[in-house]
PDB file of C-alpha atoms in Angstrom:
ATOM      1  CA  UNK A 135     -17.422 -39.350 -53.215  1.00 49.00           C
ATOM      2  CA  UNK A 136     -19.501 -37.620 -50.879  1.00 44.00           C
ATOM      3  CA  UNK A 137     -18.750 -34.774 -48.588  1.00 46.00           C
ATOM      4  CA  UNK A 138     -19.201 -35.658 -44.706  1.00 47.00           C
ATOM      5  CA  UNK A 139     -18.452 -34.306 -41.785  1.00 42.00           C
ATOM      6  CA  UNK A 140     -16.331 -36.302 -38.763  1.00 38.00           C
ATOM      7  CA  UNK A 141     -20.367 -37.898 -37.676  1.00 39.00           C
ATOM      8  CA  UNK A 142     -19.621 -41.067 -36.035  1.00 38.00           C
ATOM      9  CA  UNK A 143     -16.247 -40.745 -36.439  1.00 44.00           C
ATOM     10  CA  UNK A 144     -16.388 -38.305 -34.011  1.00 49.00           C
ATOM     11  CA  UNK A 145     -15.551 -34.451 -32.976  1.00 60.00           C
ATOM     12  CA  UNK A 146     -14.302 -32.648 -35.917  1.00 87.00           C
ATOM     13  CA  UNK A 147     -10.312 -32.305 -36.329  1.00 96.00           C
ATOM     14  CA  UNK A 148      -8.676 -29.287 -37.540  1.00 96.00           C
ATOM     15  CA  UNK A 149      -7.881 -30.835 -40.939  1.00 97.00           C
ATOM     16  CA  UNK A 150     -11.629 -31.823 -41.191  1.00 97.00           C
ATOM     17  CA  UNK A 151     -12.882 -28.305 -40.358  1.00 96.00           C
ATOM     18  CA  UNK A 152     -10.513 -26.996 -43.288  1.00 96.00           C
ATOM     19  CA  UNK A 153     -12.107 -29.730 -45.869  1.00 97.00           C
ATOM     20  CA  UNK A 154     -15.791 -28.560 -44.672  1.00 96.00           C
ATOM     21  CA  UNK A 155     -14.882 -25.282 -44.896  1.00 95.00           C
ATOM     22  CA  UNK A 156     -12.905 -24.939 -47.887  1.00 95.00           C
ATOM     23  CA  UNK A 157     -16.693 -27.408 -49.438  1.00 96.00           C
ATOM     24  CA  UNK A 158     -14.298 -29.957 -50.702  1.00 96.00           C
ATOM     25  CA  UNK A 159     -15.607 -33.630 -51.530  1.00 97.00           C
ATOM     26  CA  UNK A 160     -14.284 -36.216 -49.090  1.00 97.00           C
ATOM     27  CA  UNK A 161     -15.196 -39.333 -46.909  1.00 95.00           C
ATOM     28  CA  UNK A 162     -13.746 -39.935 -43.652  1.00 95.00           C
ATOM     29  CA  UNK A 163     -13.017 -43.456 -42.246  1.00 93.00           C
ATOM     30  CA  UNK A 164     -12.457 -44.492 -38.990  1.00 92.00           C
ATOM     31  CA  UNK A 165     -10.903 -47.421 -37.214  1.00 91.00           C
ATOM     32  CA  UNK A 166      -9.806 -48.442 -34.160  1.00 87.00           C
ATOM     33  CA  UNK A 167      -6.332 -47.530 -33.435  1.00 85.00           C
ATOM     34  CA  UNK A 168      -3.728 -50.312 -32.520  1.00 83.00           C
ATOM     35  CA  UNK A 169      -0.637 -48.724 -29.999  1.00 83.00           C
ATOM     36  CA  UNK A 170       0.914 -52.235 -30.417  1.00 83.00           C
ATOM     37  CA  UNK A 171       1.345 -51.742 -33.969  1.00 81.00           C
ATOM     38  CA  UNK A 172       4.497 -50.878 -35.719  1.00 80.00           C
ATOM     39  CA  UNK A 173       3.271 -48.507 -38.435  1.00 84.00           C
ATOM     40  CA  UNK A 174       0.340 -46.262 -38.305  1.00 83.00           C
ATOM     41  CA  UNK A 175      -0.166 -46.049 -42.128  1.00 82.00           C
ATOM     42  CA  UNK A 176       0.529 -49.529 -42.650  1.00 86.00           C
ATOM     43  CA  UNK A 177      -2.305 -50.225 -39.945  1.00 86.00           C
ATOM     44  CA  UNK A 178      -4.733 -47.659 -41.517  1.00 88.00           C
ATOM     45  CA  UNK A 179      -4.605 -49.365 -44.825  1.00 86.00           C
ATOM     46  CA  UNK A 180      -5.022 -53.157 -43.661  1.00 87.00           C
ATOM     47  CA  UNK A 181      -7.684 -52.009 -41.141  1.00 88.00           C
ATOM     48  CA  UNK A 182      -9.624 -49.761 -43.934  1.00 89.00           C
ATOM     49  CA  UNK A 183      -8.995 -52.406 -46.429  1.00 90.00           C
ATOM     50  CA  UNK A 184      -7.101 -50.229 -49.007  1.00 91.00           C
ATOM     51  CA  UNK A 185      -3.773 -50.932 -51.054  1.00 92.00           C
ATOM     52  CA  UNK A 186      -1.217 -49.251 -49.187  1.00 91.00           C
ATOM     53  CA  UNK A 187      -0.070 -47.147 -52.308  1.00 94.00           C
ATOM     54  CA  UNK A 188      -3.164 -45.479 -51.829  1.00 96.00           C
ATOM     55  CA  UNK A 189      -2.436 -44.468 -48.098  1.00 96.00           C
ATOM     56  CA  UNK A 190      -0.264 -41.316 -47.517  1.00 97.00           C
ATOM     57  CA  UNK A 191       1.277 -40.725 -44.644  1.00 95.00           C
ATOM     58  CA  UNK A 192       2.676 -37.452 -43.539  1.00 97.00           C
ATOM     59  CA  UNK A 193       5.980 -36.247 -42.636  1.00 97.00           C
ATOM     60  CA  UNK A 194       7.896 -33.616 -41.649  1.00 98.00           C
ATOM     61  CA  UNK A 195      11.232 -32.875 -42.375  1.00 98.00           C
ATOM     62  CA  UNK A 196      13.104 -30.135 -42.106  1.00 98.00           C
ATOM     63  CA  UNK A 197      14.695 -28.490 -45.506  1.00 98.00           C
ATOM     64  CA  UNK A 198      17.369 -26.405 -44.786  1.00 97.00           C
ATOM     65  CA  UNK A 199      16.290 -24.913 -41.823  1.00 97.00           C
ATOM     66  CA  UNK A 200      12.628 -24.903 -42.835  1.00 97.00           C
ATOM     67  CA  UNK A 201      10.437 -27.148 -41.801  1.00 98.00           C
ATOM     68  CA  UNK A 202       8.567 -28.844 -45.039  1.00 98.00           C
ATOM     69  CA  UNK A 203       5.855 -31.744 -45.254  1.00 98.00           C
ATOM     70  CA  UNK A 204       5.935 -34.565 -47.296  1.00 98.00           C
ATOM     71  CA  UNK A 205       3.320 -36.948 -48.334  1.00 98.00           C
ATOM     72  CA  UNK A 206       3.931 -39.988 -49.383  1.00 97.00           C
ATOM     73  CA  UNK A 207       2.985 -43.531 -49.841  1.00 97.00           C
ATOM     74  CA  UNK A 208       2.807 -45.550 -46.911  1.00 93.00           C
ATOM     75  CA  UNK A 209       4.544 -48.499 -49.176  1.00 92.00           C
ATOM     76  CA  UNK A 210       7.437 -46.596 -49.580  1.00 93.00           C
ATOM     77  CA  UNK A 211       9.829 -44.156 -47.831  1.00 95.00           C
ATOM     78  CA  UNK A 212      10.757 -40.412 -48.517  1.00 98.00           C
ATOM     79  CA  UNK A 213      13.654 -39.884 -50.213  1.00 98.00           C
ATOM     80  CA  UNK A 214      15.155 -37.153 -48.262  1.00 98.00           C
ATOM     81  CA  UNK A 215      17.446 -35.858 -51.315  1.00 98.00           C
ATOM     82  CA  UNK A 216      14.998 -35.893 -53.348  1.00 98.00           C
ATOM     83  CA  UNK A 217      12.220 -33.567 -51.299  1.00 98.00           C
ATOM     84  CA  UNK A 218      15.191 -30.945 -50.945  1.00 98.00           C
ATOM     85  CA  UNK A 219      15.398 -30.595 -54.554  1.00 98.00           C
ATOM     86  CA  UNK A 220      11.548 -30.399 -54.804  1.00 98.00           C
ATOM     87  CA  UNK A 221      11.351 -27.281 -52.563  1.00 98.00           C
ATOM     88  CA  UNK A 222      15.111 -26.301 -54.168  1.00 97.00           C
ATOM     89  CA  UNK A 223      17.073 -26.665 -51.045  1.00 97.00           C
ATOM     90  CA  UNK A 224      20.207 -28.328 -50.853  1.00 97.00           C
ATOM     91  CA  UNK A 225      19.868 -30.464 -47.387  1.00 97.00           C
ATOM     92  CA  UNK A 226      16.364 -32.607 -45.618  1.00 97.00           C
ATOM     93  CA  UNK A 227      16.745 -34.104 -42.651  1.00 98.00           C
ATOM     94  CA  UNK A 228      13.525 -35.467 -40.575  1.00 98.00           C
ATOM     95  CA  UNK A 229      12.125 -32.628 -38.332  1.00 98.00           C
ATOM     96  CA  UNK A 230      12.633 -33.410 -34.572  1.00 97.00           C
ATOM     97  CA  UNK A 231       9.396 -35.437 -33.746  1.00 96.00           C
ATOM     98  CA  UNK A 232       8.475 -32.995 -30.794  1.00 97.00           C
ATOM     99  CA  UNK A 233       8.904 -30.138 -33.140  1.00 97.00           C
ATOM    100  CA  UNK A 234       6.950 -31.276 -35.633  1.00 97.00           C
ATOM    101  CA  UNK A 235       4.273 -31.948 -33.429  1.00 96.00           C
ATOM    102  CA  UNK A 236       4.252 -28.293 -31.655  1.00 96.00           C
ATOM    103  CA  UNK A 237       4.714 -26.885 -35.437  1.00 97.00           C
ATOM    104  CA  UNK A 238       1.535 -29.237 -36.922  1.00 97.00           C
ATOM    105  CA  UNK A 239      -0.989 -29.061 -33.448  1.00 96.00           C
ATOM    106  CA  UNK A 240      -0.886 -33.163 -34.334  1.00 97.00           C
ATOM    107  CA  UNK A 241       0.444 -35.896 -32.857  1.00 94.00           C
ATOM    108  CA  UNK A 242       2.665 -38.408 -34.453  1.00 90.00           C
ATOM    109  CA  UNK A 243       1.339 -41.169 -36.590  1.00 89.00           C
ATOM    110  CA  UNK A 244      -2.120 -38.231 -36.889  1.00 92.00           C
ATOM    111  CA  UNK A 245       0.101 -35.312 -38.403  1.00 96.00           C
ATOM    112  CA  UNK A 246      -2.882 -34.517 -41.613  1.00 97.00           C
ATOM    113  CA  UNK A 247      -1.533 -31.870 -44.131  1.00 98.00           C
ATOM    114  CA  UNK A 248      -4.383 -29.924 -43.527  1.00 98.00           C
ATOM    115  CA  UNK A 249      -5.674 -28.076 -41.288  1.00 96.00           C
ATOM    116  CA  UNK A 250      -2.165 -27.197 -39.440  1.00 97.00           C
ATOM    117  CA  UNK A 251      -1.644 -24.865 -36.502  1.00 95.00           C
ATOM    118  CA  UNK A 252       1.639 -23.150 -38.808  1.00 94.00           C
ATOM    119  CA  UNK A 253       1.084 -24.051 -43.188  1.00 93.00           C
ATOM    120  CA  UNK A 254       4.447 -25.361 -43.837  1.00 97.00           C
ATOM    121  CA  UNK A 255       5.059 -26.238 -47.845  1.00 97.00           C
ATOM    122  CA  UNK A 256       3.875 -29.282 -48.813  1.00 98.00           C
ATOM    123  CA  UNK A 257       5.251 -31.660 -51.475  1.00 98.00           C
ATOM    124  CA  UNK A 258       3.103 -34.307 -52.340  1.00 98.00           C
ATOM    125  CA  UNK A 259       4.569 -37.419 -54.071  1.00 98.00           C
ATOM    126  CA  UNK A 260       3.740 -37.507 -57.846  1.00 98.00           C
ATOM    127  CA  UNK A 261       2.270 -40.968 -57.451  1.00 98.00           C
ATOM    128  CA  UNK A 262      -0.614 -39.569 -55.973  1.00 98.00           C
ATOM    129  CA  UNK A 263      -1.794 -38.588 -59.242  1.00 96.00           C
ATOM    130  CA  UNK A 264      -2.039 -42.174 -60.396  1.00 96.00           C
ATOM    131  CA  UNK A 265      -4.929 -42.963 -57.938  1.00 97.00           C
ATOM    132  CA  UNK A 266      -8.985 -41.607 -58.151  1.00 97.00           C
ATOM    133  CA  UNK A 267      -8.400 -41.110 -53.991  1.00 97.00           C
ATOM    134  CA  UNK A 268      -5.937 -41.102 -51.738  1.00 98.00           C
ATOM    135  CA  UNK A 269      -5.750 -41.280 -48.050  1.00 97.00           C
ATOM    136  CA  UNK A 270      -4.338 -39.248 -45.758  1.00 97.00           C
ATOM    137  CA  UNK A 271      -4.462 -38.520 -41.848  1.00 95.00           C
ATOM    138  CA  UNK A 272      -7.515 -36.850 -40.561  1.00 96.00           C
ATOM    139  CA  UNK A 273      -5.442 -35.671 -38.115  1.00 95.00           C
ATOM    140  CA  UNK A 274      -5.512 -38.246 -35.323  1.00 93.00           C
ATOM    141  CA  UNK A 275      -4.748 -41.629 -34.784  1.00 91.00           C
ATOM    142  CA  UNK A 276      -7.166 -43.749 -36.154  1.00 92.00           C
ATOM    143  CA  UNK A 277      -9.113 -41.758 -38.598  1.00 94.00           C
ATOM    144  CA  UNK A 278      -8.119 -41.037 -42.024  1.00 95.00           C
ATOM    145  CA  UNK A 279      -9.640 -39.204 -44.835  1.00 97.00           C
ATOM    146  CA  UNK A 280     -10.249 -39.695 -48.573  1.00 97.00           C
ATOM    147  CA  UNK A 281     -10.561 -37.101 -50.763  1.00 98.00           C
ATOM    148  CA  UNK A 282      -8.987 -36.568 -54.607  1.00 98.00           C
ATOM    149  CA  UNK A 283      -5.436 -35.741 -54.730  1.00 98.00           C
ATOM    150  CA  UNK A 284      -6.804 -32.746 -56.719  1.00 98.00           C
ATOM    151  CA  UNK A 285      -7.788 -31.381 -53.610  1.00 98.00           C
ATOM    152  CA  UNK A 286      -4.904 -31.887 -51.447  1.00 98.00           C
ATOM    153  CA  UNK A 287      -2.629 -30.596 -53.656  1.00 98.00           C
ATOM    154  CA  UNK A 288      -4.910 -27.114 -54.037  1.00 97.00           C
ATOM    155  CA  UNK A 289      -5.905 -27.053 -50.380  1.00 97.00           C
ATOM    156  CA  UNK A 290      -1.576 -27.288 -49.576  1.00 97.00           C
ATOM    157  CA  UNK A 291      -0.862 -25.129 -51.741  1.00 97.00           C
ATOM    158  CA  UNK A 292       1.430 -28.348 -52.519  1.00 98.00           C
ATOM    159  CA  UNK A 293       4.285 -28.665 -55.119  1.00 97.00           C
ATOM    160  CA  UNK A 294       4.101 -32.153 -57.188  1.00 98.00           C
ATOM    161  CA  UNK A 295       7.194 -34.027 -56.935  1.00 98.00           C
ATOM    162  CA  UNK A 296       8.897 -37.807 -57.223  1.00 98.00           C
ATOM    163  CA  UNK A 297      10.008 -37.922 -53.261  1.00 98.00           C
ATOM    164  CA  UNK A 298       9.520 -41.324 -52.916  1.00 97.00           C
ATOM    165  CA  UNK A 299      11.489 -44.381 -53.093  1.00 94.00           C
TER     166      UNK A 299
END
């Protein structure tokens, strides 16, 4: 996998700029982003032509009181119980969507789990581990970026955990 930076794919995004910086390996992939559609990690895999257990999609939730992103599979859901006990809280709930976005500097369905405008503690699902790359959010609609899960997990700061159902 080589290292790039946004190119075509256009001006750098936060979560980009953290990759580049940090001289992590990764490949970026753009497509063009669908409104109509009814799941932006769904869409990113069919239009980048990867299985969806190997696109992550990013969510926030809020863990007893503090706010705590989850990555997961975009072929399965978050299991809310389960990413409490990861981060040893009690209670998860989703994070209001227009907090999340103020919290992240991203907007829905582009929230990456890097470069953020607050870190917030990051659980990545253990599944990740299974695949070479994974794909998460670039950090805007429409362009997603590959990179080991290796590196996400060390560039996160992220705890390993089964939060996915």
């Amino acid at each position: 996998m080589a290292r790039k930076k946004a190119g075509a794919a256009g001006a750098a995004t936060p979560a980009i700029a953290a990759l580049t910086a940090a001289g992590a390996e990764f490949t970026t992939h753009a497509y063009e982003h669908d409104p109509s559609h009814p799941s932006y990690g769904e869409e990113a895999a069919q239009k980048m032509g990867v299985a969806p257990e190997q696109v992550f999609k990013t969510l926030v939730a809020d863990v007893d009181g503090v706010l705590t992103v989850a990555v997961v599979p975009v072929s399965g859901s978050l299991d809310l119980k389960a990413l409490a006990g990861a981060v040893g809280g009690k209670r998860a709930a989703m994070a209001d969507p227009a907090l999340a976005q103020r919290t992240t500097g991203y907007v829905l369905g582009g929230i990456s789990p890097l470069g953020q405008r607050r870190v917030l503690r990051t659980v990545v699902d253990a599944s990740a581990a299974g695949h070479r790359t994974i794909c998460v959010s670039a950090g805007r609609r429409g362009l997603e970026v590959e990179l080991a899960p290796a590196t996400l997990t060390a560039l996160t700061s992220a705890t390993v955990a089964s939060i996915a159902r």
